[in-house]
Amino acid sequence: MPSSNRRTFLHQAISGGAAFALAPNLSFLAKPKEKLGVALVGLGYYSTDLLAPALELTQHCYLAGVVSGSREKAESWQRKYKFPERNIYNYENFDQIANNPDIDVVYVVLPNTLHREYVVRAAKAGKNVWCEKPMAPTVADCEAMIKACKDNKVQLMVGYRMQHEPNTQELIKIGREKTAGKIKLVTAAAGFVDGRTKPHWRQLHSMRGGSLFDMGVYCLNAARYATGEEPIAVTAQQFIHRPELYKGVDETMFFNLEFPSGALSNCSTSFFMNLNNLEVVAEKGSYQLSPFQSYTGVKGSTSWGKVLDAPIANQQAKQMDEDSLAILNKTAALVPGEEGLRDIRVVEAIFKSAEKGKRVVIQ
């Protein structure tokens, strides 16, 4: 091709339709994102009072949009947090989020029975997903969520904020390093007095409510991260103190876990009493956190005089920043979907044990 014709072709290619064909070859020029845009799905208490304020403190992510069934509520959020109106979605047009480059992460903060649907839809839209705990009602749900995210090459992380909390991380380290020797017993309790006098979704079997799903997973997860093991058997009992409010779900659940090393765990969870402590008894001493799963003020001590009182500005901000860095740096998540699945596998065994009134081996 003569040089004059070559110059004409290149000019036309760059300024005309051929530029589109060449664009993929220039993708290396695109600047990587420094902060991830997060869309909150569900604007209830946890999103309103905790996640949204935390996103104003984060360094590696920010509130980019919302998904809500209430247009009025969503618009009030848009005015307050100054994100574009185009980043408001409802549950019907949610899938259009796939076309929005502002949003990199979808944080599912919905009732338990809706987690699977919106995690899968978010994954199919090509968005990374954060899912609030418990991950889902069943093992099958969790497996479908993990598969959808893997198939669509996005990351799935579960909102276990305690695993990001520094005093909890120190407790885990003590166990891993066998500072006090072999672990013998983990005692974990999480609960509060639920003063609601009218049925709420957390009290309904149809919405997979109950104390175990809501608060008990804190105890279960703590027993697992404290020992560093997966339980092999469980014995459980459940109680309903106010049957007019709790429709076929546990208001209180006690469960004992057995681990391969011989360690045991005694766990209690309830909507009928205030509970918030974690203690590990080992061969050479003990260590504890009390409170162990509050939003602020987690602290503890060891029998050998060590104080567990590392400061943290905001648990949710630290969780979301660390999860954002895993996405930005393409590194392993601290709490991936598989972690949520492991808990729900045990949850299913706990319910089975409580129903049958006998020890159940965890498959």
PDB file of C-alpha atoms in Angstrom, residues 35-234:
ATOM      1  CA  LYS A  35     -11.784   2.550  44.637  1.00  0.00           C
ATOM      2  CA  LEU A  36     -14.668   0.184  44.041  1.00  0.00           C
ATOM      3  CA  GLY A  37     -18.247   1.368  43.691  1.00  0.00           C
ATOM      4  CA  VAL A  38     -20.628  -0.517  45.995  1.00  0.00           C
ATOM      5  CA  ALA A  39     -24.389  -0.886  45.583  1.00  0.00           C
ATOM      6  CA  LEU A  40     -26.337  -1.840  48.695  1.00  0.00           C
ATOM      7  CA  VAL A  41     -29.262  -4.195  48.046  1.00  0.00           C
ATOM      8  CA  GLY A  42     -31.852  -3.661  50.763  1.00  0.00           C
ATOM      9  CA  LEU A  43     -32.013  -0.466  52.805  1.00  0.00           C
ATOM     10  CA  GLY A  44     -33.027  -1.763  56.216  1.00  0.00           C
ATOM     11  CA  TYR A  45     -31.392  -1.100  59.568  1.00  0.00           C
ATOM     12  CA  TYR A  46     -28.000  -2.669  58.832  1.00  0.00           C
ATOM     13  CA  SER A  47     -27.536  -0.775  55.575  1.00  0.00           C
ATOM     14  CA  THR A  48     -28.940   2.476  56.942  1.00  0.00           C
ATOM     15  CA  ASP A  49     -27.300   2.655  60.354  1.00  0.00           C
ATOM     16  CA  LEU A  50     -24.071   0.746  59.793  1.00  0.00           C
ATOM     17  CA  LEU A  51     -22.977   0.058  56.219  1.00  0.00           C
ATOM     18  CA  ALA A  52     -23.749   3.436  54.666  1.00  0.00           C
ATOM     19  CA  PRO A  53     -21.969   5.410  57.424  1.00  0.00           C
ATOM     20  CA  ALA A  54     -19.042   2.957  57.230  1.00  0.00           C
ATOM     21  CA  LEU A  55     -18.748   3.533  53.473  1.00  0.00           C
ATOM     22  CA  GLU A  56     -18.030   7.181  54.239  1.00  0.00           C
ATOM     23  CA  LEU A  57     -14.962   6.028  56.176  1.00  0.00           C
ATOM     24  CA  THR A  58     -13.572   3.487  53.707  1.00  0.00           C
ATOM     25  CA  GLN A  59     -10.437   4.083  51.664  1.00  0.00           C
ATOM     26  CA  HIS A  60     -10.863   1.485  48.919  1.00  0.00           C
ATOM     27  CA  CYS A  61     -14.607   1.553  48.198  1.00  0.00           C
ATOM     28  CA  TYR A  62     -17.525   3.953  48.272  1.00  0.00           C
ATOM     29  CA  LEU A  63     -21.326   3.974  48.095  1.00  0.00           C
ATOM     30  CA  ALA A  64     -22.124   4.134  44.384  1.00  0.00           C
ATOM     31  CA  GLY A  65     -25.791   3.124  44.307  1.00  0.00           C
ATOM     32  CA  VAL A  66     -28.711   1.355  45.956  1.00  0.00           C
ATOM     33  CA  VAL A  67     -31.350  -1.251  45.203  1.00  0.00           C
ATOM     34  CA  SER A  68     -34.669  -0.778  46.959  1.00  0.00           C
ATOM     35  CA  GLY A  69     -38.348  -1.540  46.528  1.00  0.00           C
ATOM     36  CA  SER A  70     -39.119   2.021  47.610  1.00  0.00           C
ATOM     37  CA  ARG A  71     -38.330   4.692  45.035  1.00  0.00           C
ATOM     38  CA  GLU A  72     -38.938   7.387  47.648  1.00  0.00           C
ATOM     39  CA  LYS A  73     -36.437   5.844  50.054  1.00  0.00           C
ATOM     40  CA  ALA A  74     -33.866   5.310  47.303  1.00  0.00           C
ATOM     41  CA  GLU A  75     -34.145   8.923  46.157  1.00  0.00           C
ATOM     42  CA  SER A  76     -33.632  10.161  49.721  1.00  0.00           C
ATOM     43  CA  TRP A  77     -30.443   8.078  49.855  1.00  0.00           C
ATOM     44  CA  GLN A  78     -29.343   9.502  46.510  1.00  0.00           C
ATOM     45  CA  ARG A  79     -29.748  13.050  47.784  1.00  0.00           C
ATOM     46  CA  LYS A  80     -27.978  12.283  51.055  1.00  0.00           C
ATOM     47  CA  TYR A  81     -25.011  10.369  49.645  1.00  0.00           C
ATOM     48  CA  LYS A  82     -24.693  12.267  46.339  1.00  0.00           C
ATOM     49  CA  PHE A  83     -24.506   9.347  43.923  1.00  0.00           C
ATOM     50  CA  PRO A  84     -26.013   9.695  40.429  1.00  0.00           C
ATOM     51  CA  GLU A  85     -29.742   9.087  40.055  1.00  0.00           C
ATOM     52  CA  ARG A  86     -28.951   6.528  37.339  1.00  0.00           C
ATOM     53  CA  ASN A  87     -27.479   4.320  40.099  1.00  0.00           C
ATOM     54  CA  ILE A  88     -30.875   3.734  41.702  1.00  0.00           C
ATOM     55  CA  TYR A  89     -32.360   0.300  40.975  1.00  0.00           C
ATOM     56  CA  ASN A  90     -35.378  -1.671  42.117  1.00  0.00           C
ATOM     57  CA  TYR A  91     -35.858  -5.418  42.341  1.00  0.00           C
ATOM     58  CA  GLU A  92     -37.436  -5.623  38.879  1.00  0.00           C
ATOM     59  CA  ASN A  93     -34.741  -3.762  36.901  1.00  0.00           C
ATOM     60  CA  PHE A  94     -31.855  -4.976  39.078  1.00  0.00           C
ATOM     61  CA  ASP A  95     -30.296  -7.000  36.251  1.00  0.00           C
ATOM     62  CA  GLN A  96     -29.629  -3.787  34.313  1.00  0.00           C
ATOM     63  CA  ILE A  97     -26.866  -3.123  36.820  1.00  0.00           C
ATOM     64  CA  ALA A  98     -24.723  -5.174  34.436  1.00  0.00           C
ATOM     65  CA  ASN A  99     -24.503  -2.105  32.182  1.00  0.00           C
ATOM     66  CA  ASN A 100     -23.346   0.263  34.933  1.00  0.00           C
ATOM     67  CA  PRO A 101     -19.557   0.704  35.176  1.00  0.00           C
ATOM     68  CA  ASP A 102     -19.947   2.770  38.357  1.00  0.00           C
ATOM     69  CA  ILE A 103     -20.860  -0.360  40.318  1.00  0.00           C
ATOM     70  CA  ASP A 104     -18.207  -3.007  40.954  1.00  0.00           C
ATOM     71  CA  VAL A 105     -19.652  -4.727  44.010  1.00  0.00           C
ATOM     72  CA  VAL A 106     -23.199  -5.646  45.009  1.00  0.00           C
ATOM     73  CA  TYR A 107     -23.699  -6.029  48.772  1.00  0.00           C
ATOM     74  CA  VAL A 108     -26.753  -8.221  49.462  1.00  0.00           C
ATOM     75  CA  VAL A 109     -28.384  -7.117  52.738  1.00  0.00           C
ATOM     76  CA  LEU A 110     -31.772  -8.825  52.435  1.00  0.00           C
ATOM     77  CA  PRO A 111     -33.770 -11.415  54.418  1.00  0.00           C
ATOM     78  CA  ASN A 112     -32.079 -14.819  54.392  1.00  0.00           C
ATOM     79  CA  THR A 113     -34.378 -16.454  51.849  1.00  0.00           C
ATOM     80  CA  LEU A 114     -33.499 -13.809  49.228  1.00  0.00           C
ATOM     81  CA  HIS A 115     -29.710 -14.145  49.420  1.00  0.00           C
ATOM     82  CA  ARG A 116     -29.394 -16.833  46.789  1.00  0.00           C
ATOM     83  CA  GLU A 117     -31.519 -15.041  44.179  1.00  0.00           C
ATOM     84  CA  TYR A 118     -29.691 -11.736  44.390  1.00  0.00           C
ATOM     85  CA  VAL A 119     -26.196 -13.186  44.687  1.00  0.00           C
ATOM     86  CA  VAL A 120     -26.809 -15.250  41.556  1.00  0.00           C
ATOM     87  CA  ARG A 121     -28.339 -12.290  39.686  1.00  0.00           C
ATOM     88  CA  ALA A 122     -25.450 -10.047  40.700  1.00  0.00           C
ATOM     89  CA  ALA A 123     -22.909 -12.637  39.563  1.00  0.00           C
ATOM     90  CA  LYS A 124     -24.644 -13.015  36.205  1.00  0.00           C
ATOM     91  CA  ALA A 125     -24.475  -9.222  35.880  1.00  0.00           C
ATOM     92  CA  GLY A 126     -20.698  -9.521  36.218  1.00  0.00           C
ATOM     93  CA  LYS A 127     -20.496  -7.881  39.647  1.00  0.00           C
ATOM     94  CA  ASN A 128     -18.452  -8.994  42.635  1.00  0.00           C
ATOM     95  CA  VAL A 129     -20.693  -9.903  45.558  1.00  0.00           C
ATOM     96  CA  TRP A 130     -20.673  -9.360  49.286  1.00  0.00           C
ATOM     97  CA  CYS A 131     -23.406 -11.295  51.075  1.00  0.00           C
ATOM     98  CA  GLU A 132     -24.492 -10.623  54.616  1.00  0.00           C
ATOM     99  CA  LYS A 133     -24.536 -13.543  57.050  1.00  0.00           C
ATOM    100  CA  PRO A 134     -25.992 -16.125  57.243  1.00  0.00           C
ATOM    101  CA  MET A 135     -24.969 -16.893  53.688  1.00  0.00           C
ATOM    102  CA  ALA A 136     -28.239 -18.704  52.858  1.00  0.00           C
ATOM    103  CA  PRO A 137     -30.791 -21.087  54.405  1.00  0.00           C
ATOM    104  CA  THR A 138     -29.418 -24.310  52.881  1.00  0.00           C
ATOM    105  CA  VAL A 139     -26.237 -25.957  51.666  1.00  0.00           C
ATOM    106  CA  ALA A 140     -27.778 -26.243  48.200  1.00  0.00           C
ATOM    107  CA  ASP A 141     -28.334 -22.473  48.145  1.00  0.00           C
ATOM    108  CA  CYS A 142     -24.727 -21.798  49.148  1.00  0.00           C
ATOM    109  CA  GLU A 143     -23.361 -24.162  46.529  1.00  0.00           C
ATOM    110  CA  ALA A 144     -25.463 -22.495  43.813  1.00  0.00           C
ATOM    111  CA  MET A 145     -24.205 -19.062  44.877  1.00  0.00           C
ATOM    112  CA  ILE A 146     -20.566 -20.165  44.833  1.00  0.00           C
ATOM    113  CA  LYS A 147     -21.000 -21.792  41.422  1.00  0.00           C
ATOM    114  CA  ALA A 148     -22.661 -18.701  39.922  1.00  0.00           C
ATOM    115  CA  CYS A 149     -19.794 -16.492  41.068  1.00  0.00           C
ATOM    116  CA  LYS A 150     -17.133 -18.903  39.806  1.00  0.00           C
ATOM    117  CA  ASP A 151     -18.903 -19.337  36.471  1.00  0.00           C
ATOM    118  CA  ASN A 152     -19.036 -15.562  36.010  1.00  0.00           C
ATOM    119  CA  LYS A 153     -15.478 -14.994  37.306  1.00  0.00           C
ATOM    120  CA  VAL A 154     -16.425 -12.687  40.160  1.00  0.00           C
ATOM    121  CA  GLN A 155     -15.523 -12.861  43.846  1.00  0.00           C
ATOM    122  CA  LEU A 156     -18.036 -13.854  46.533  1.00  0.00           C
ATOM    123  CA  MET A 157     -17.412 -12.830  50.141  1.00  0.00           C
ATOM    124  CA  VAL A 158     -19.526 -13.277  53.271  1.00  0.00           C
ATOM    125  CA  GLY A 159     -20.013 -10.444  55.761  1.00  0.00           C
ATOM    126  CA  TYR A 160     -18.386 -12.092  58.772  1.00  0.00           C
ATOM    127  CA  ARG A 161     -17.066  -8.820  60.170  1.00  0.00           C
ATOM    128  CA  MET A 162     -15.604 -10.464  63.284  1.00  0.00           C
ATOM    129  CA  GLN A 163     -12.925 -12.241  61.275  1.00  0.00           C
ATOM    130  CA  HIS A 164     -11.657  -8.782  60.248  1.00  0.00           C
ATOM    131  CA  GLU A 165     -11.732  -7.451  63.838  1.00  0.00           C
ATOM    132  CA  PRO A 166      -8.200  -7.169  65.373  1.00  0.00           C
ATOM    133  CA  ASN A 167      -8.914  -8.661  68.820  1.00  0.00           C
ATOM    134  CA  THR A 168     -10.691 -11.594  67.227  1.00  0.00           C
ATOM    135  CA  GLN A 169      -7.719 -12.027  64.909  1.00  0.00           C
ATOM    136  CA  GLU A 170      -5.423 -12.113  67.946  1.00  0.00           C
ATOM    137  CA  LEU A 171      -7.598 -14.799  69.548  1.00  0.00           C
ATOM    138  CA  ILE A 172      -7.370 -16.829  66.340  1.00  0.00           C
ATOM    139  CA  LYS A 173      -3.587 -16.376  66.305  1.00  0.00           C
ATOM    140  CA  ILE A 174      -3.251 -17.635  69.890  1.00  0.00           C
ATOM    141  CA  GLY A 175      -5.084 -20.794  68.888  1.00  0.00           C
ATOM    142  CA  ARG A 176      -3.131 -21.318  65.678  1.00  0.00           C
ATOM    143  CA  GLU A 177       0.227 -20.879  67.418  1.00  0.00           C
ATOM    144  CA  LYS A 178      -0.820 -23.133  70.342  1.00  0.00           C
ATOM    145  CA  THR A 179       0.314 -20.436  72.767  1.00  0.00           C
ATOM    146  CA  ALA A 180      -1.731 -22.071  75.544  1.00  0.00           C
ATOM    147  CA  GLY A 181      -1.333 -25.588  74.230  1.00  0.00           C
ATOM    148  CA  LYS A 182      -4.022 -27.867  72.866  1.00  0.00           C
ATOM    149  CA  ILE A 183      -7.550 -26.463  72.938  1.00  0.00           C
ATOM    150  CA  LYS A 184      -9.986 -28.366  75.142  1.00  0.00           C
ATOM    151  CA  LEU A 185     -13.194 -26.302  75.199  1.00  0.00           C
ATOM    152  CA  VAL A 186     -14.693 -23.311  73.390  1.00  0.00           C
ATOM    153  CA  THR A 187     -17.707 -21.636  74.952  1.00  0.00           C
ATOM    154  CA  ALA A 188     -19.572 -19.138  72.780  1.00  0.00           C
ATOM    155  CA  ALA A 189     -22.853 -17.342  73.433  1.00  0.00           C
ATOM    156  CA  ALA A 190     -24.675 -14.711  71.372  1.00  0.00           C
ATOM    157  CA  GLY A 191     -28.162 -13.384  71.914  1.00  0.00           C
ATOM    158  CA  PHE A 192     -30.393 -10.514  72.914  1.00  0.00           C
ATOM    159  CA  VAL A 193     -33.842  -9.959  74.342  1.00  0.00           C
ATOM    160  CA  ASP A 194     -36.073  -9.358  71.345  1.00  0.00           C
ATOM    161  CA  GLY A 195     -38.730  -6.961  72.572  1.00  0.00           C
ATOM    162  CA  ARG A 196     -40.818  -6.953  69.400  1.00  0.00           C
ATOM    163  CA  THR A 197     -44.463  -7.696  70.128  1.00  0.00           C
ATOM    164  CA  LYS A 198     -45.536  -8.183  66.513  1.00  0.00           C
ATOM    165  CA  PRO A 199     -44.193 -10.892  64.185  1.00  0.00           C
ATOM    166  CA  HIS A 200     -41.060  -9.913  62.252  1.00  0.00           C
ATOM    167  CA  TRP A 201     -39.420 -11.806  59.399  1.00  0.00           C
ATOM    168  CA  ARG A 202     -36.674 -12.964  61.776  1.00  0.00           C
ATOM    169  CA  GLN A 203     -39.370 -14.793  63.750  1.00  0.00           C
ATOM    170  CA  LEU A 204     -40.936 -16.644  60.819  1.00  0.00           C
ATOM    171  CA  HIS A 205     -40.030 -20.075  59.488  1.00  0.00           C
ATOM    172  CA  SER A 206     -41.069 -19.063  55.975  1.00  0.00           C
ATOM    173  CA  MET A 207     -38.305 -16.426  56.003  1.00  0.00           C
ATOM    174  CA  ARG A 208     -35.802 -18.754  57.698  1.00  0.00           C
ATOM    175  CA  GLY A 209     -35.746 -16.713  60.861  1.00  0.00           C
ATOM    176  CA  GLY A 210     -34.838 -17.824  64.356  1.00  0.00           C
ATOM    177  CA  SER A 211     -31.967 -17.279  66.740  1.00  0.00           C
ATOM    178  CA  LEU A 212     -29.605 -19.820  65.161  1.00  0.00           C
ATOM    179  CA  PHE A 213     -29.595 -18.188  61.725  1.00  0.00           C
ATOM    180  CA  ASP A 214     -29.424 -14.674  63.141  1.00  0.00           C
ATOM    181  CA  MET A 215     -27.128 -14.880  66.184  1.00  0.00           C
ATOM    182  CA  GLY A 216     -26.106 -18.527  66.393  1.00  0.00           C
ATOM    183  CA  VAL A 217     -23.851 -18.335  63.352  1.00  0.00           C
ATOM    184  CA  TYR A 218     -21.620 -15.989  65.397  1.00  0.00           C
ATOM    185  CA  CYS A 219     -21.130 -18.791  67.934  1.00  0.00           C
ATOM    186  CA  LEU A 220     -20.680 -21.462  65.296  1.00  0.00           C
ATOM    187  CA  ASN A 221     -18.195 -19.404  63.289  1.00  0.00           C
ATOM    188  CA  ALA A 222     -16.326 -18.532  66.498  1.00  0.00           C
ATOM    189  CA  ALA A 223     -16.040 -22.195  67.500  1.00  0.00           C
ATOM    190  CA  ARG A 224     -14.608 -22.962  64.078  1.00  0.00           C
ATOM    191  CA  TYR A 225     -12.131 -20.077  63.913  1.00  0.00           C
ATOM    192  CA  ALA A 226     -11.068 -20.522  67.547  1.00  0.00           C
ATOM    193  CA  THR A 227     -10.209 -24.209  67.058  1.00  0.00           C
ATOM    194  CA  GLY A 228      -9.140 -23.964  63.410  1.00  0.00           C
ATOM    195  CA  GLU A 229     -11.099 -27.178  62.836  1.00  0.00           C
ATOM    196  CA  GLU A 230     -14.338 -28.335  61.271  1.00  0.00           C
ATOM    197  CA  PRO A 231     -16.805 -29.996  63.670  1.00  0.00           C
ATOM    198  CA  ILE A 232     -17.550 -33.673  63.131  1.00  0.00           C
ATOM    199  CA  ALA A 233     -20.711 -34.052  65.254  1.00  0.00           C
ATOM    200  CA  VAL A 234     -23.345 -32.001  67.070  1.00  0.00           C
TER     201      VAL A 234
END
